[in-house]
Coordinates of C-alpha atoms in Angstrom, one line a residue:
X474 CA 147.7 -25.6 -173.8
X475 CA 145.9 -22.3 -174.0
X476 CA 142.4 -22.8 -176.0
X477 CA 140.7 -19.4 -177.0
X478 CA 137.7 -20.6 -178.5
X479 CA 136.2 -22.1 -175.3
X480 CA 137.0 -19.1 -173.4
X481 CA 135.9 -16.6 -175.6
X482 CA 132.5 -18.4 -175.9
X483 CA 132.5 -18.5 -172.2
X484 CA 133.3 -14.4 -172.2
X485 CA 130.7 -14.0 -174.1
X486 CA 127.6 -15.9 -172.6
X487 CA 128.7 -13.7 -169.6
X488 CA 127.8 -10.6 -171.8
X489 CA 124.9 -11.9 -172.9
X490 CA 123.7 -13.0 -169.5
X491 CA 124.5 -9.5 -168.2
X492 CA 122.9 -7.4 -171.3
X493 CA 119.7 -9.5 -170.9
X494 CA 120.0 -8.8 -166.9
X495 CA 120.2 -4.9 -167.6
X496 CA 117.4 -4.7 -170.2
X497 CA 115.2 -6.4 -167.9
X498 CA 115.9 -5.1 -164.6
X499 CA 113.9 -1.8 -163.4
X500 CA 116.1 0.0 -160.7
X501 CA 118.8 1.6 -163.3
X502 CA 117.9 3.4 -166.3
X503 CA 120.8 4.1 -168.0
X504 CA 121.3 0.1 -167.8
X505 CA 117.9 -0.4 -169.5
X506 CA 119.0 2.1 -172.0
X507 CA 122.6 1.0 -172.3
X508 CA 122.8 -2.6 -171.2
X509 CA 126.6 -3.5 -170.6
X510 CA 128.2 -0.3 -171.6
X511 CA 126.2 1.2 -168.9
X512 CA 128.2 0.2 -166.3
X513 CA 131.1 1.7 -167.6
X514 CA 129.2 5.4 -166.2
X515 CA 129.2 3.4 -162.8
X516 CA 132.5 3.0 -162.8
X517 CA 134.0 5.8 -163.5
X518 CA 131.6 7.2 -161.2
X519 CA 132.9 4.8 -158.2
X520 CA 136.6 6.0 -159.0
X521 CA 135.9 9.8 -160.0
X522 CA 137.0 11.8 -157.0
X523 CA 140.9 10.3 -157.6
X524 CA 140.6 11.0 -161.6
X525 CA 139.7 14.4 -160.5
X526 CA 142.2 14.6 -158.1
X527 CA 145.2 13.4 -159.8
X528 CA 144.0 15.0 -163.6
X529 CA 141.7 17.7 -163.5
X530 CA 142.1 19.9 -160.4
X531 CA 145.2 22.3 -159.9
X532 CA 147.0 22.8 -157.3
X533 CA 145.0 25.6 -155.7
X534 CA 141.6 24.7 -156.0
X535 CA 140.8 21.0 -154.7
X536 CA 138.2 21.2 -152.2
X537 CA 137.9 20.4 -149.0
X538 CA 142.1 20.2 -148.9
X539 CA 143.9 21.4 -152.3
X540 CA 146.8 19.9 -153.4
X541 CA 149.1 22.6 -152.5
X542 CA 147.8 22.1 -148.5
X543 CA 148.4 18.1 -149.4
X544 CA 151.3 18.2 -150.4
X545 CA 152.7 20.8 -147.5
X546 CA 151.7 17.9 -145.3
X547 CA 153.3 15.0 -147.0
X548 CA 156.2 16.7 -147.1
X549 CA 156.4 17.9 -143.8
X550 CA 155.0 14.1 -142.3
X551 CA 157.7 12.2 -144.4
X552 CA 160.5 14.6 -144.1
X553 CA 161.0 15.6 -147.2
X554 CA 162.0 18.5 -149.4
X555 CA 159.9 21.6 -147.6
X556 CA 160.7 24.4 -150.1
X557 CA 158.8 25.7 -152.9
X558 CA 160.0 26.9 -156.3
X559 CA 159.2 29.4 -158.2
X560 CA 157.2 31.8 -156.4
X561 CA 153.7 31.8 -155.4
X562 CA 150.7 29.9 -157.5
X563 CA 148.4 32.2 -155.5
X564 CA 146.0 35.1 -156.6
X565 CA 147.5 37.9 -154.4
X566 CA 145.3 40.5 -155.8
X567 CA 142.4 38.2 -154.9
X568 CA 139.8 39.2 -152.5
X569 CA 140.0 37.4 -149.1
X570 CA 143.5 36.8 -149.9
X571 CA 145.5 36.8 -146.8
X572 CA 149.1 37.7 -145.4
X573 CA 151.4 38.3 -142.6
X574 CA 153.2 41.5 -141.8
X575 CA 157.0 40.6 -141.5
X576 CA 159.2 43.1 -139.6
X577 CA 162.8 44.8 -141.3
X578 CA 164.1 43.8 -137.8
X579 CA 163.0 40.3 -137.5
X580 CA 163.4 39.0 -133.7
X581 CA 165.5 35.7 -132.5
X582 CA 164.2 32.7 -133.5
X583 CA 162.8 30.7 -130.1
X584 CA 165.0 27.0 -129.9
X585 CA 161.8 25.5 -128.7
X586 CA 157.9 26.4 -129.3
X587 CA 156.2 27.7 -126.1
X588 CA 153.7 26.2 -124.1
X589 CA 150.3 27.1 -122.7
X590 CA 149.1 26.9 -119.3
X591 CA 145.2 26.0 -119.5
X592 CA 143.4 26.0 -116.2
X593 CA 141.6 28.5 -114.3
X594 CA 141.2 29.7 -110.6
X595 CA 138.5 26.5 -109.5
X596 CA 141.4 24.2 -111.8
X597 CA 143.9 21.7 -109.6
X598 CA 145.8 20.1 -112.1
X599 CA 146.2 22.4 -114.9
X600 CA 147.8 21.3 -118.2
X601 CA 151.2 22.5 -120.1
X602 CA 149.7 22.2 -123.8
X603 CA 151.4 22.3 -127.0
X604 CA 150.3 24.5 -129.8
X605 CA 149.2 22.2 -131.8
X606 CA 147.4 19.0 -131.4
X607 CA 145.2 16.2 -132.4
X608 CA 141.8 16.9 -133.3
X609 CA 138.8 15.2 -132.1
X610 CA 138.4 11.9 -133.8
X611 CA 136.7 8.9 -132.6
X612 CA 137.7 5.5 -132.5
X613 CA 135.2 4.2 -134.8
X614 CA 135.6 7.1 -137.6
X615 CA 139.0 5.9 -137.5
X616 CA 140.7 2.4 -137.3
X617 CA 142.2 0.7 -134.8
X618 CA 145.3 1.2 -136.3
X619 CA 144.9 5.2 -136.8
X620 CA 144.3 5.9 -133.0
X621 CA 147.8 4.0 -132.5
X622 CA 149.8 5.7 -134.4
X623 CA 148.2 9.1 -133.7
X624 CA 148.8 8.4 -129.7
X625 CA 152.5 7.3 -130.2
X626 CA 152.9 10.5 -132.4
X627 CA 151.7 12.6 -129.2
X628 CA 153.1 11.0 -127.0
X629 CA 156.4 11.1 -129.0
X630 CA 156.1 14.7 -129.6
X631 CA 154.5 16.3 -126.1
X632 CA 151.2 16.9 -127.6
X633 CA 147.7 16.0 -126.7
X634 CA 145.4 13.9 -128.6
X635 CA 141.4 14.7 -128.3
X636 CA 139.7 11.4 -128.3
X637 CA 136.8 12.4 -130.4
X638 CA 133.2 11.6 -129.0
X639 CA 133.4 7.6 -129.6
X640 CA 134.8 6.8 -125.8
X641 CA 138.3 6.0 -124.5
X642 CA 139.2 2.7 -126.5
X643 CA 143.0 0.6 -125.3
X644 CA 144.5 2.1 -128.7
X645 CA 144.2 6.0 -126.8
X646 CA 146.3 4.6 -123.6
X647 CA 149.2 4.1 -125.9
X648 CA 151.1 6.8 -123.8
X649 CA 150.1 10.2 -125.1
X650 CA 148.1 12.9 -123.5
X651 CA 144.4 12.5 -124.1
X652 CA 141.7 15.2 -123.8
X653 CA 138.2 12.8 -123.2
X654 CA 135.3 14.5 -125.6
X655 CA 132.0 13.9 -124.0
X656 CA 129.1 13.9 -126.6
X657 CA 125.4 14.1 -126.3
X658 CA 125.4 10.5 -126.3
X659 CA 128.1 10.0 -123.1
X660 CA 130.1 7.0 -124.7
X661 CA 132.2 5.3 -122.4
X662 CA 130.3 7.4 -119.4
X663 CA 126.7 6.7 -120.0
X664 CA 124.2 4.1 -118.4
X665 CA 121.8 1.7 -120.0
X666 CA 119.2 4.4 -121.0
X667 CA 121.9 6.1 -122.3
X668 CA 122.3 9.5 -119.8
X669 CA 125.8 10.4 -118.2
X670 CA 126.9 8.2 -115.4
X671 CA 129.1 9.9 -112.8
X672 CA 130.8 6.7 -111.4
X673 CA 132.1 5.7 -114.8
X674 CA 132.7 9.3 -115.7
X675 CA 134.9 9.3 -112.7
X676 CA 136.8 6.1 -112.6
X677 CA 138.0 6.8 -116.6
X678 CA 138.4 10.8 -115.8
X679 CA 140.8 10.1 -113.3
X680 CA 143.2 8.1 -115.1
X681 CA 146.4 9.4 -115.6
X682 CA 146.9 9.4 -119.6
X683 CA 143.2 11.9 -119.6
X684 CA 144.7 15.6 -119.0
X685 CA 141.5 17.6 -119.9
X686 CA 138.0 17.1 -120.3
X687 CA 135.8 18.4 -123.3
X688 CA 132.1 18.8 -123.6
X689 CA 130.9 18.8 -126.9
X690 CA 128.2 20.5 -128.0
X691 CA 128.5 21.0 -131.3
X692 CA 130.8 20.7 -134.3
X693 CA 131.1 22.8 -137.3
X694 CA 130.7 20.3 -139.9
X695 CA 126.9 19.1 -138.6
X696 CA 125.9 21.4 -135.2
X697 CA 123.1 20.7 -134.4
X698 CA 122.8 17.4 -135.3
X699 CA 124.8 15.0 -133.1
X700 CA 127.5 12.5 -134.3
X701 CA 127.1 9.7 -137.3
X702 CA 128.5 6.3 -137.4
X703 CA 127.7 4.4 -140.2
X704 CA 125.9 0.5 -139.3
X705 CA 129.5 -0.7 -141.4
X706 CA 131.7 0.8 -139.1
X707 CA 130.2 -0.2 -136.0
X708 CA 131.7 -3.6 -135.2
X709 CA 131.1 -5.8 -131.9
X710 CA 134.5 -3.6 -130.6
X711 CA 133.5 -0.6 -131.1
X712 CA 130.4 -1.1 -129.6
X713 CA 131.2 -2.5 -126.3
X714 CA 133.4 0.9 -126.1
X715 CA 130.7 2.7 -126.6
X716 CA 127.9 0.9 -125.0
X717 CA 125.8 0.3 -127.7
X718 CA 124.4 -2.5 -130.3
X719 CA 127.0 -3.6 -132.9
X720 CA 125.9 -3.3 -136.7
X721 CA 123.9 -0.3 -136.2
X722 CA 123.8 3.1 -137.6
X723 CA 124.8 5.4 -133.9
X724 CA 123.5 8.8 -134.3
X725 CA 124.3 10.7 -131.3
X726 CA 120.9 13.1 -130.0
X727 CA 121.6 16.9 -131.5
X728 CA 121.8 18.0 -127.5
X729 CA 122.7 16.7 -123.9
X730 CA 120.2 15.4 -121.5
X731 CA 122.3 16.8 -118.8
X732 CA 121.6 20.2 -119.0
X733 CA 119.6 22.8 -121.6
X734 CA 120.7 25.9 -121.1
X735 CA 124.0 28.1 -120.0
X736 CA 123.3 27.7 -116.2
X737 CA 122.8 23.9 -116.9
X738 CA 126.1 24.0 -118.7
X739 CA 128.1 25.9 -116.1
X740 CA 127.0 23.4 -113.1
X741 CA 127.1 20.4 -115.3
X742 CA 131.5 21.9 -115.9
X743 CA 131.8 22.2 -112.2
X744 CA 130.6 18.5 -112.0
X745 CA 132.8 17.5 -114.1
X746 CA 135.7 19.4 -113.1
X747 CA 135.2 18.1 -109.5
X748 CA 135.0 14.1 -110.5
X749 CA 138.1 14.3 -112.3
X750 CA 140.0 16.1 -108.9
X751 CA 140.2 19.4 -110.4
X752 CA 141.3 18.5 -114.1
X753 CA 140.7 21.2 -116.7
X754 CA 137.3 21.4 -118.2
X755 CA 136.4 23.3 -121.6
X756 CA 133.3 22.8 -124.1
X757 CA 133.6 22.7 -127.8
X758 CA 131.1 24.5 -129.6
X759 CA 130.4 25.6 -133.2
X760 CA 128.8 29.3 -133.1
X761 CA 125.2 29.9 -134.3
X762 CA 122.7 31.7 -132.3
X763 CA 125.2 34.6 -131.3
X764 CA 123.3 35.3 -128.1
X765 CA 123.1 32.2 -126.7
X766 CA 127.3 32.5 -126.2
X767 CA 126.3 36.2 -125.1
X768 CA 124.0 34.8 -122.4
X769 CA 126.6 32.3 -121.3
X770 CA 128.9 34.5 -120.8
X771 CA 126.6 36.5 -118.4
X772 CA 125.8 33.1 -116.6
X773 CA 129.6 33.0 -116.3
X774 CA 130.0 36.4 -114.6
X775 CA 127.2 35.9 -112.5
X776 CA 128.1 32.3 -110.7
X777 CA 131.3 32.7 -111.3
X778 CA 131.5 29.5 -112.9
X779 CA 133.6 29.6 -115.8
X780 CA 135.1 26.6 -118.3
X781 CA 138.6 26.6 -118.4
X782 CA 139.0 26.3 -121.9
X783 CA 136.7 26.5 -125.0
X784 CA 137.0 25.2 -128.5
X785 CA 136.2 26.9 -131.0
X786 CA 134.9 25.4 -134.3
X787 CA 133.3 26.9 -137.7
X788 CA 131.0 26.2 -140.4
X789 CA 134.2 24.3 -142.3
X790 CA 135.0 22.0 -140.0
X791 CA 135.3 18.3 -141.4
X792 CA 133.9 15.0 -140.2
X793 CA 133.2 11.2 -141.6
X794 CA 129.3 11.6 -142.2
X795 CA 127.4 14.7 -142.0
X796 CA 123.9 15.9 -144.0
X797 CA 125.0 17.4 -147.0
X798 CA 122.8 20.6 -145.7
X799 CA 124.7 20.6 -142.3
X800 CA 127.9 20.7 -143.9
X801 CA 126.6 22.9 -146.4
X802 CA 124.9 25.8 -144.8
X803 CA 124.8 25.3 -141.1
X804 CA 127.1 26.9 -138.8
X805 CA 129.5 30.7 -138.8
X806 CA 132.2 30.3 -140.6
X807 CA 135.6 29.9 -138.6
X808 CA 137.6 33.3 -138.6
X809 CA 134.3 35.1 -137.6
X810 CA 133.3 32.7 -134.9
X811 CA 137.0 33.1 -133.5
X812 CA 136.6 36.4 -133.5
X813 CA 132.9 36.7 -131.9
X814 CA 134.2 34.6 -129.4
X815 CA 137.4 35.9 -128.3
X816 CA 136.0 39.2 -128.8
X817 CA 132.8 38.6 -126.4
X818 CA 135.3 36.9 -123.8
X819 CA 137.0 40.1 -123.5
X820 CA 133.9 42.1 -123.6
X821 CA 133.3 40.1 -119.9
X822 CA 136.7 40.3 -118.9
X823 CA 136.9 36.4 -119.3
X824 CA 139.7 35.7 -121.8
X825 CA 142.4 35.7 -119.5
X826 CA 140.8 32.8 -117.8
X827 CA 139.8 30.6 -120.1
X828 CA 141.6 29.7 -122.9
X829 CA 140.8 29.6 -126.1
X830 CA 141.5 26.0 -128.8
X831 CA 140.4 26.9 -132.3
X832 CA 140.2 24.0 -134.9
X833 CA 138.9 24.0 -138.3
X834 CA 141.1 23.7 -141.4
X835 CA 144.4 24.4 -140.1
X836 CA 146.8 22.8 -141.8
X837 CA 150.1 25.2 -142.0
X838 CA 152.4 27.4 -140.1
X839 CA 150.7 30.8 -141.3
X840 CA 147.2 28.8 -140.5
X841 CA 148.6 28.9 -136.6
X842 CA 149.6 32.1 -136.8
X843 CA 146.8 33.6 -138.3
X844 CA 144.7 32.3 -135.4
X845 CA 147.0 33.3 -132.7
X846 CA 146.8 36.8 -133.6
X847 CA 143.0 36.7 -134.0
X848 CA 142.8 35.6 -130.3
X849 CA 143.1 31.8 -129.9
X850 CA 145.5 30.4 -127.6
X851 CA 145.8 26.6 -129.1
X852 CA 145.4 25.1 -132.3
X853 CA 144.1 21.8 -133.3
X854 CA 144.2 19.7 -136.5
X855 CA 142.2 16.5 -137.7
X856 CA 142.4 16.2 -141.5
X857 CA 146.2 17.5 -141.1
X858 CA 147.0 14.8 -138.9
X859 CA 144.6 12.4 -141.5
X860 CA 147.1 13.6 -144.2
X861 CA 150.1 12.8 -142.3
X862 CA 148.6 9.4 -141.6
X863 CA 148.1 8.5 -145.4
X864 CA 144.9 9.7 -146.2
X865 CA 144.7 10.5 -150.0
X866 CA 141.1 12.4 -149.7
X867 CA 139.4 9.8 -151.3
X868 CA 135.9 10.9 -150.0
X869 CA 135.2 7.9 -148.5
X870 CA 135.0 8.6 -144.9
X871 CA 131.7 7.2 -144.4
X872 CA 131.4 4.1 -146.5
X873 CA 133.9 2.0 -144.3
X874 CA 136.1 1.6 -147.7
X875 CA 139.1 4.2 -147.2
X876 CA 141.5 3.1 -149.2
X877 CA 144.5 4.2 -147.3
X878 CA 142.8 2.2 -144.1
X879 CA 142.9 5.7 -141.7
X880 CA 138.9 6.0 -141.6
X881 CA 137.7 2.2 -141.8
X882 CA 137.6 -1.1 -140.2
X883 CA 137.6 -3.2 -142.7
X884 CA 140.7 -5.5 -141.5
X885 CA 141.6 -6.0 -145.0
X886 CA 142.0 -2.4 -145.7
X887 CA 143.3 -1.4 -142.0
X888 CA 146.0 -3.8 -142.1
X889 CA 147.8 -1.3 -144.9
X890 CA 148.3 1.5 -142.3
X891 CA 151.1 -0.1 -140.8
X892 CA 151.7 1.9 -137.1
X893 CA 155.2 1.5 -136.3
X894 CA 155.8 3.7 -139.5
X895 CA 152.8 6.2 -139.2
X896 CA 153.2 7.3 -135.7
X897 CA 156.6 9.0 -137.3
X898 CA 154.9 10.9 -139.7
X899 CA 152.5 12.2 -137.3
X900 CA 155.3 13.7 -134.9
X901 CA 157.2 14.4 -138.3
X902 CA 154.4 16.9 -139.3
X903 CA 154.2 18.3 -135.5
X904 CA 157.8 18.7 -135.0
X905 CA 157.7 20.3 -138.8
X906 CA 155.2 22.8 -138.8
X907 CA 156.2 23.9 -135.3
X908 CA 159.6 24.5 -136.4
X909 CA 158.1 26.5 -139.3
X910 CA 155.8 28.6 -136.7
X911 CA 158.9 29.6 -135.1
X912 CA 160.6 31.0 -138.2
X913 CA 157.0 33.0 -139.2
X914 CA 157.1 34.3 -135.3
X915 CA 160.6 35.6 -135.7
X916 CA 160.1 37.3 -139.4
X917 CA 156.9 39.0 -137.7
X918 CA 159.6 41.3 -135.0
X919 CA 157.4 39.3 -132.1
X920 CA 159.8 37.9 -129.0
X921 CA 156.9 36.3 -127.2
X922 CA 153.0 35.0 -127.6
X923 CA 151.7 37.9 -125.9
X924 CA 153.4 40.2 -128.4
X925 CA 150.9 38.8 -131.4
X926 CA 148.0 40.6 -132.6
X927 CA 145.4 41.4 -135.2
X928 CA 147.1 44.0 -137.0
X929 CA 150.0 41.8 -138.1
X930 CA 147.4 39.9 -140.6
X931 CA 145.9 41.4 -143.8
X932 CA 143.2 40.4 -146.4
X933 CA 141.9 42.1 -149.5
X934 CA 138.1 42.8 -148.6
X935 CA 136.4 44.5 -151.5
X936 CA 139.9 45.6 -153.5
X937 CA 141.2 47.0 -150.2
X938 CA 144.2 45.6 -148.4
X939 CA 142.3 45.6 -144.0
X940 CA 144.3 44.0 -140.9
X941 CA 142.1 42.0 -138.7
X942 CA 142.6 45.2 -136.5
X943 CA 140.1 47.2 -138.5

């Protein structure tokens, strides 16, 4: 038998007991102010990015992904209906509005997306890439169970998977390609003071799943700051992989200790390049100081050293924990880092060398396309393939409490991203928006790669319709 009195008396002593706790504690105003109803403001503050996401925003202008991007994902991950009624919700008349030219006589649509070859003159084992891959993403910003189904999806769909800075952990040797991403802080190649170790650089660089190696130097979402991960995502696992203390907040040191400047860089490639037996070797970089690329690129021409790939990344480039000013306000934006880049490669005559991997906020078929004609070779995704993992863009990447269990490791909240159905989705959206590349590369008249160029992509600068030519 049910007794209210008891347990309203009991519901409210509990009130009490919390309005006399508010009016009396000293770290929370608006408790001392508002004792109990307070906390609603805390609430609704804990759960505000999904009421803005599901009730306020539109489809067009969620930031960092909108819902129209989302959605373009989830469809594409869980094979679902990939069409769009009613014409465009876009502003077409919109400055920095953007579009492909199509062609009256559209060419043949390729049965199967080409490949590129990346590896240079000094490389021995050069690499057959897709155009479109995983992103850099660490072990550690993601769970366990995210690597997993990331690597089957590459390996399932004959594309490579960038490890991210956070080391080589068993959930990467799952079967597909890996590219190893060597920070500032050398994880998984570094000694006990923390500076790179050739022998374990070596042993791990030779394995057979690692099919390129990439130095990072920076990334657009904090360059010049060095990697974050958060003391409550840095379990006892993780930290053996890495080589660190468990429970602690890693930040990695803004710059390598291997080199400091572009002839350091160059000779600290052809190291690499000759302990994995001749693998290909690229840096990542985010652009800032234009002439510090400039004066590479001289360093290149003189020693004839030269990286076999670079990556290129801009000023909106995503991560799990960054300074708000980093993300903010540090860092060249993507499309005119591509093109300072590509453009200065061909300046030296170097672009037909080294290849170019571009991969900041692309998340669609024109998104590939666009870059390809502005000069980059590969494309790369990492909230994309985060969206076809589950992620909802919560915004809570660095808190260890992602809902959806792609960037935790709470075990509670991991165990919900259940692999043997994700890895799908993640070839699902590969095979999808490859398929959908195709079909923009026919419309465009272009029979081949080599055929794309700047002038087949416009945008409204200042009420004036300019190809990427001009």
């Amino acid at each position: 038998m049910i007794r209210p009195l008891p347990g309203f008396i009991v519901f409210v002593v509990l009130l009490v007991s919390l309005g006399l706790h508010d009016l009396f504690q000293k770290k929370h105003t608006i408790l001392r102010n508002f004792p109990v109803v307070g906390h609603m403001r805390y609430l609704l503050e804990m759960i505000g990015p999904e009421l803005h996401q599901y009730f306020v925003e539109s489809n067009t202008d969620g930031k960092p992904v909108d819902k129209n991007h989302r959605t373009y994902i989830y469809e594409r991950a869980k094979e679902e209906t990939q069409t769009h009624p009613f014409g465009t919700e876009l502003n077409v008349y919109s400055d920095n509005y953007k579009w492909m030219q199509h062609s009256i006589y559209p060419a043949k649509k390729m049965e199967t997306p080409p490949r590129v070859v990346i590896g240079g003159k000094d490389c021995l084992q050069p690499y057959s890439a897709s155009l479109f891959n995983i992103s850099a993403m660490s072990f550690g910003a993601l769970s366990k169970n995210a690597i997993q189904a990331l690597n089957q999806g590459a390996k399932a769909g004959n594309f490579f998977h960038d490890t991210g800075e956070g080391g080589i952990s068993k959930y990467h040797l799952l079967g597909g390609d890996l590219v190893w991403e060597i920070g500032t802080a050398y994880f998984g190649c570094r000694n006990e003071d923390g500076n790179f170790d050739p022998e374990k650089f070596k042993v791990k660089a030779n394995w057979e799943q690692v099919k390129m190696i990439e130095i990072k130097i920076s990334q657009g979402a904090k360059p010049g700051h060095g990697g974050v991960l958060p003391a409550a995502k840095n379990n006892e696992e993780i930290a053996k992989i890495r080589g660190v203390q468990p429970h602690t907040k890693i930040l990695s040191p803004p710059g390598h200790s291997t080199f400091s400047d572009a002839e350091g860089l160059l000779q600290f490639i052809q190291q690499l390049r000759i302990l994995s037996n001749g693998k290909p070797v690229g840096f990542k970089l985010a652009i800032g100081n234009k002439q510090e690329f400039i004066e590479l690129c001289e360093k290149m021409v003189r020693t004839g050293i030269k990286p076999d790939f670079i990556t290129v990344d801009g000023a909106e480039g995503g991560t799990g924990a960054a300074p708000i000013d980093f993300s903010n306000y540090v860092g060249m934006p993507w499309e005119d880092a591509l093109i300072f880049v590509v453009d200065t490669l061909n300046a030296y005559k170097l672009k037909e060398e080294i290849k170019v991997i571009t991969a900041t906020k692309i998340f669609t078929a024109f998104d590939i396309f666009k870059a390809l004609c502005i000069g980059a070779d590969v494309c790369n995704s990492a909230r994309g393939m985060m969206l076809a993992l589950g992620c909802i863009q919560a915004l809570k990447c660095n808190t260890n409490e992602c809902p959806t269990g792609v960037a935790t490791n709470d075990p509670k909240l991991v165990r919900g991203l259940v692999v043997s159905e994700k890895w799908k989705r993640v070839r699902n959206y590969h095979k999808n928006i490859s398929e959908d590349f195709l079909e923009l590369l026919a419309a465009s008249g272009c029979n081949s790669l080599e055929e794309m160029n700047r002038s087949l992509i416009f945008k409204k600068v200042n009420k004036q319709w300019l190809s990427y030519a001009e």
